[in-house]
MMTF fields as JSON, N, C-alpha, C and O atoms, coordinates in Angstrom:
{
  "mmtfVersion": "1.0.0",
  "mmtfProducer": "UNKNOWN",
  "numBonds": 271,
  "numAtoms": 272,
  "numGroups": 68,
  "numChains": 1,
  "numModels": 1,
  "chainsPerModel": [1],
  "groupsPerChain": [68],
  "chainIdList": ["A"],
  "bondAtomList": [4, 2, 8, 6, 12, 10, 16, 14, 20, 18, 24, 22, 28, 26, 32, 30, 36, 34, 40, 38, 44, 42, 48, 46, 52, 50, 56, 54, 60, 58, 64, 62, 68, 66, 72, 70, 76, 74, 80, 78, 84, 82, 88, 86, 92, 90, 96, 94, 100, 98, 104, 102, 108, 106, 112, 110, 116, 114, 120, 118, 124, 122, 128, 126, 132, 130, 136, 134, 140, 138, 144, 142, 148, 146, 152, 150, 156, 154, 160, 158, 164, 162, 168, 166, 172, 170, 176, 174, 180, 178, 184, 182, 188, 186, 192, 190, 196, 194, 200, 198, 204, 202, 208, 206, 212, 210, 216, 214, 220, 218, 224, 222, 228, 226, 232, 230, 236, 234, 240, 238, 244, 242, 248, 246, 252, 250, 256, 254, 260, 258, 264, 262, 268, 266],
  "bondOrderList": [1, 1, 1, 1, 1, 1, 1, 1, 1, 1, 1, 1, 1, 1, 1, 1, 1, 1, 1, 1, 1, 1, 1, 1, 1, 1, 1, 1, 1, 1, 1, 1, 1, 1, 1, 1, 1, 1, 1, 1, 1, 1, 1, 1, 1, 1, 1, 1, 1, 1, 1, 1, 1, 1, 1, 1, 1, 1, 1, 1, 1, 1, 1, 1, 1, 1, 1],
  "groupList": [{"groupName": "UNK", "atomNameList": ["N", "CA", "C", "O"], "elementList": ["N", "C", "C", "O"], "formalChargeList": [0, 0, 0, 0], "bondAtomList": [1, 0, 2, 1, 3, 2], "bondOrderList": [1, 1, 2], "singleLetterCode": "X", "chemCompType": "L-PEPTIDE LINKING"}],
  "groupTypeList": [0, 0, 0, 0, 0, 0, 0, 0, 0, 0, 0, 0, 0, 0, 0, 0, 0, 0, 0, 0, 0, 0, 0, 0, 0, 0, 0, 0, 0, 0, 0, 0, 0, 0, 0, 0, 0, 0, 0, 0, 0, 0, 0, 0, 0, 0, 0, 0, 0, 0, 0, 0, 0, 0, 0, 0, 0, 0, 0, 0, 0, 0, 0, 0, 0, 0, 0, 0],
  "groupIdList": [1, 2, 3, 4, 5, 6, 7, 8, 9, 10, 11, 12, 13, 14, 15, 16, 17, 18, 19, 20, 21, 22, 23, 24, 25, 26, 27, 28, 29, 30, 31, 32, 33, 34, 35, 36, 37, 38, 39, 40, 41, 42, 43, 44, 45, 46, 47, 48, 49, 50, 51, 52, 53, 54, 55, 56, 57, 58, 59, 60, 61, 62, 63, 64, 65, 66, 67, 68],
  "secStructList": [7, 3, 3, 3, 7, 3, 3, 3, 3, 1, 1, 6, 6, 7, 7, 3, 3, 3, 3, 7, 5, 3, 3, 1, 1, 1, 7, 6, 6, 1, 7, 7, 1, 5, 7, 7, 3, 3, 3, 3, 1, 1, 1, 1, 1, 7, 3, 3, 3, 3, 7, 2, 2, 2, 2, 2, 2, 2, 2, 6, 6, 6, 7, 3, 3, 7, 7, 7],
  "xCoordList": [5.21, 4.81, 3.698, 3.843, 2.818, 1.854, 2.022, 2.584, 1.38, 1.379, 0.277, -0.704, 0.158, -1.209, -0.825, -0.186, -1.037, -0.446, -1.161, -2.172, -1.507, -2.012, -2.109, -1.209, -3.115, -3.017, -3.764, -4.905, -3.203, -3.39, -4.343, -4.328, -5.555, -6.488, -6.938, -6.599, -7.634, -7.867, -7.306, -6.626, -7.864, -7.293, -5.738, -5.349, -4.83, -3.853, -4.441, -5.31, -3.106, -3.111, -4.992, -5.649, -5.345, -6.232, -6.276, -7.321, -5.015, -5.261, -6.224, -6.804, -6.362, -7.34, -6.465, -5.78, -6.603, -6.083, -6.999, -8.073, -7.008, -7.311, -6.755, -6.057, -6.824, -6.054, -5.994, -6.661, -5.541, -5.297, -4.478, -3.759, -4.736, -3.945, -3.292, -4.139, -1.695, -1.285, -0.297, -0.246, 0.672, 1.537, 2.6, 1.968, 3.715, 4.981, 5.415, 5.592, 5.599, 6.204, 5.353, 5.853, 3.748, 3.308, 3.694, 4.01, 3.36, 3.329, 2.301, 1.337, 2.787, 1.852, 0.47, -0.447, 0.113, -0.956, -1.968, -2.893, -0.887, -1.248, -1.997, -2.665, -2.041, -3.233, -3.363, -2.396, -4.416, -4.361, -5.563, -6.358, -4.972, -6.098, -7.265, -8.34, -7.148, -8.507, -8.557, -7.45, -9.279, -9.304, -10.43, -11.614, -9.596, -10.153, -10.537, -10.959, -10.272, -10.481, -10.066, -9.417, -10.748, -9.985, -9.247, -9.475, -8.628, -7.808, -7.812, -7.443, -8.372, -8.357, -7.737, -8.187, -6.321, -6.163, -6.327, -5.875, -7.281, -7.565, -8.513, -8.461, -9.503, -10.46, -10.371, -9.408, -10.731, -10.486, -11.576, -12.762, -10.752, -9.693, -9.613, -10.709, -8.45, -8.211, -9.21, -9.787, -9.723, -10.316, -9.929, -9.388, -10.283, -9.504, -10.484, -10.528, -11.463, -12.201, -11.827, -11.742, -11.698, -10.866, -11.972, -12.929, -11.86, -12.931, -11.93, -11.329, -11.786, -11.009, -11.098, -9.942, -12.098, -12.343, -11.841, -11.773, -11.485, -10.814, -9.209, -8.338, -9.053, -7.569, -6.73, -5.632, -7.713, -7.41, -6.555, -5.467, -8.145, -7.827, -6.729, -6.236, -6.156, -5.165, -3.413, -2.289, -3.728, -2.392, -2.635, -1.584, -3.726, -3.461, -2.93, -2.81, -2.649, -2.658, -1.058, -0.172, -0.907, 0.648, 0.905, 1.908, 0.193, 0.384, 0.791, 0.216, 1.945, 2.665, 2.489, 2.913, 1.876, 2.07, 3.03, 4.115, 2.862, 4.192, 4.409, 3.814, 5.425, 5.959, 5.291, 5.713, 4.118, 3.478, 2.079, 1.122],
  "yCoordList": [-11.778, -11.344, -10.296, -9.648, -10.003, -9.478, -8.271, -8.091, -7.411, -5.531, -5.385, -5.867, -4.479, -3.706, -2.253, -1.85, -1.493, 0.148, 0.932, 0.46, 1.921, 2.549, 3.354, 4.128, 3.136, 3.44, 4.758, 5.028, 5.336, 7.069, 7.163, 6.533, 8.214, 8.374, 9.718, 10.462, 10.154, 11.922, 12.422, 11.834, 14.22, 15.158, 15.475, 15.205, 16.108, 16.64, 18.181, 19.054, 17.635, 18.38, 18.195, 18.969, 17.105, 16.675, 15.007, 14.362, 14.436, 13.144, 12.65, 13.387, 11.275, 10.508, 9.203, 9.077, 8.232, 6.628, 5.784, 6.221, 4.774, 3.437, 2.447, 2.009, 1.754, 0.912, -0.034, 0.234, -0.836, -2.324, -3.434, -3.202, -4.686, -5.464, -5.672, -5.645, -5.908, -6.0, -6.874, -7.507, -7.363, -8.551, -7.12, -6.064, -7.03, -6.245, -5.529, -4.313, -6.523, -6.241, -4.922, -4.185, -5.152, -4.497, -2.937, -2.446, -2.584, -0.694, 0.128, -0.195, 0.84, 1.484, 1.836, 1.923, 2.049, 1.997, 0.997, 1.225, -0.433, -1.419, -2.276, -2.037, -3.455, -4.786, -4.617, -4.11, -4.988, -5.279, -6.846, -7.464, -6.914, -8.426, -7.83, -8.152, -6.657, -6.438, -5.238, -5.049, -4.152, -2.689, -2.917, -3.241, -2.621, -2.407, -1.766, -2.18, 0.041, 0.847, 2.288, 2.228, 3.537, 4.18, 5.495, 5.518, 6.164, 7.566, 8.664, 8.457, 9.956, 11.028, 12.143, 12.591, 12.341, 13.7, 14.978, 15.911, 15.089, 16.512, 17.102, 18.303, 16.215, 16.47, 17.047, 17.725, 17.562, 17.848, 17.348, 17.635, 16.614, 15.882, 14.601, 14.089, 13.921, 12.807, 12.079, 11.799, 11.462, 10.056, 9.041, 8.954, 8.152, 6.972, 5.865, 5.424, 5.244, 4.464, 2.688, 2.546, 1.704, 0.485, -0.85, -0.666, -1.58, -2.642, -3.782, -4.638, -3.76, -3.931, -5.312, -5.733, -6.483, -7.855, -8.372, -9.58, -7.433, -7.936, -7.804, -8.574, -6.67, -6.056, -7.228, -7.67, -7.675, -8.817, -10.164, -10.738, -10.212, -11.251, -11.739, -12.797, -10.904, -10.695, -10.401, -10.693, -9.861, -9.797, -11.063, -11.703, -11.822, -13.332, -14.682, -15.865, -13.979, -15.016, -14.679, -15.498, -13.467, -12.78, -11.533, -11.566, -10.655, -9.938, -8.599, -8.439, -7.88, -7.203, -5.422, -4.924, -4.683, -3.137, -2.419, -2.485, -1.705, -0.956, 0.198, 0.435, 0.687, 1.767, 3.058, 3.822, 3.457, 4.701, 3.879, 4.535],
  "zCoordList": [-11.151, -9.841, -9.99, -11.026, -9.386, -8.933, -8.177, -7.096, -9.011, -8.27, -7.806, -8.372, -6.33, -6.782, -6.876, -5.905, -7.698, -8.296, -8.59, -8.07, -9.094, -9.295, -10.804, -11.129, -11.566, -12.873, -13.291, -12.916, -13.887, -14.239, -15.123, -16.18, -14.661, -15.593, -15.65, -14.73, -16.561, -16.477, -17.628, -18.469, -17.547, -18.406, -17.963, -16.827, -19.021, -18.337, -17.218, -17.21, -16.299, -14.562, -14.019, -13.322, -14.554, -13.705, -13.354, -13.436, -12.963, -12.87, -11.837, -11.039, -11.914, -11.095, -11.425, -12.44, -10.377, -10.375, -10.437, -10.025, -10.777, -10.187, -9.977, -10.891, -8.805, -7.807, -8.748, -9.748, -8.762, -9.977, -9.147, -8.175, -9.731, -9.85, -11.371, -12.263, -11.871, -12.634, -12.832, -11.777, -13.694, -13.733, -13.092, -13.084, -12.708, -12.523, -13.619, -13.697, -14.604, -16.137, -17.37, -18.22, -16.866, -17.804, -16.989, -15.906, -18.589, -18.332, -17.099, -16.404, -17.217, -15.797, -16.517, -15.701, -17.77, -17.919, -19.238, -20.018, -18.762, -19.644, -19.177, -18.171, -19.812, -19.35, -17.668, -17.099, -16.938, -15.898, -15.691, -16.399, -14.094, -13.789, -13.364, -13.87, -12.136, -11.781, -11.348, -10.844, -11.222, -10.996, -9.685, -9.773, -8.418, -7.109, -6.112, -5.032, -6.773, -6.073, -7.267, -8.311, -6.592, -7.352, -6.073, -4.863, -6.627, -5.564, -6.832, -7.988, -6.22, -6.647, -5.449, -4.395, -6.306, -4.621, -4.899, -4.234, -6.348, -6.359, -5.446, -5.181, -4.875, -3.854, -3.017, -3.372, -1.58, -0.968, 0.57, 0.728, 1.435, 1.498, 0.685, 0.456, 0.158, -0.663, -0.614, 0.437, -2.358, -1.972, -2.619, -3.721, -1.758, -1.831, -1.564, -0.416, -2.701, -2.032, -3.072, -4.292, -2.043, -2.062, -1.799, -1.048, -2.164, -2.122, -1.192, -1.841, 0.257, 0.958, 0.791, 0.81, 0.595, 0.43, -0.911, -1.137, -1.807, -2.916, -2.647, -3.051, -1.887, -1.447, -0.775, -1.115, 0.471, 1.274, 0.294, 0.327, -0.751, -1.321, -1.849, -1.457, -2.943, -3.915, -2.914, -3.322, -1.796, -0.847, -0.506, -0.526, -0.147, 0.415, -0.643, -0.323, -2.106, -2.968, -3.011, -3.252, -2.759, -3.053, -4.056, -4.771, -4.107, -5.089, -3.646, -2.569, -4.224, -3.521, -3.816, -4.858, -2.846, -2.974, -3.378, -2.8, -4.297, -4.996, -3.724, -2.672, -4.328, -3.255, -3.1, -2.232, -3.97, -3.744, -3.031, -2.619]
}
């Protein structure tokens, strides 16, 4: 099954994400299918920028939002 999650990047106490698609199974910061956005909430205010036509895509094939 199909995630889209968020994968941890940065110095320590300075993380940054990027949005991903991934299988479920891999590690949170293992193989992925496609990196679609990234989120930084050290900013001020949050950013969060998402490539919404790929987002679409990948929810229309079935790949499911994790809980954060």
């Amino acid at each position: 099954m199909l995630r889209i999650r968020l994968r941890r990047q940065g110095k320590t106490k300075q993380p940054s994400y990027r949005i991903i698609v991934t299988e479920s199974r891999n590690p949170r910061d293992g193989a992925y299918v496609e990196s679609i956005g990234i989120y930084n909430p050290l900013t001020s205010p949050e950013t969060v920028d998402v490539n919404e036509e790929r987002l679409r895509y990948w929810v229309g094939v079935g790949a499911q939002p994790s809980e954060t």
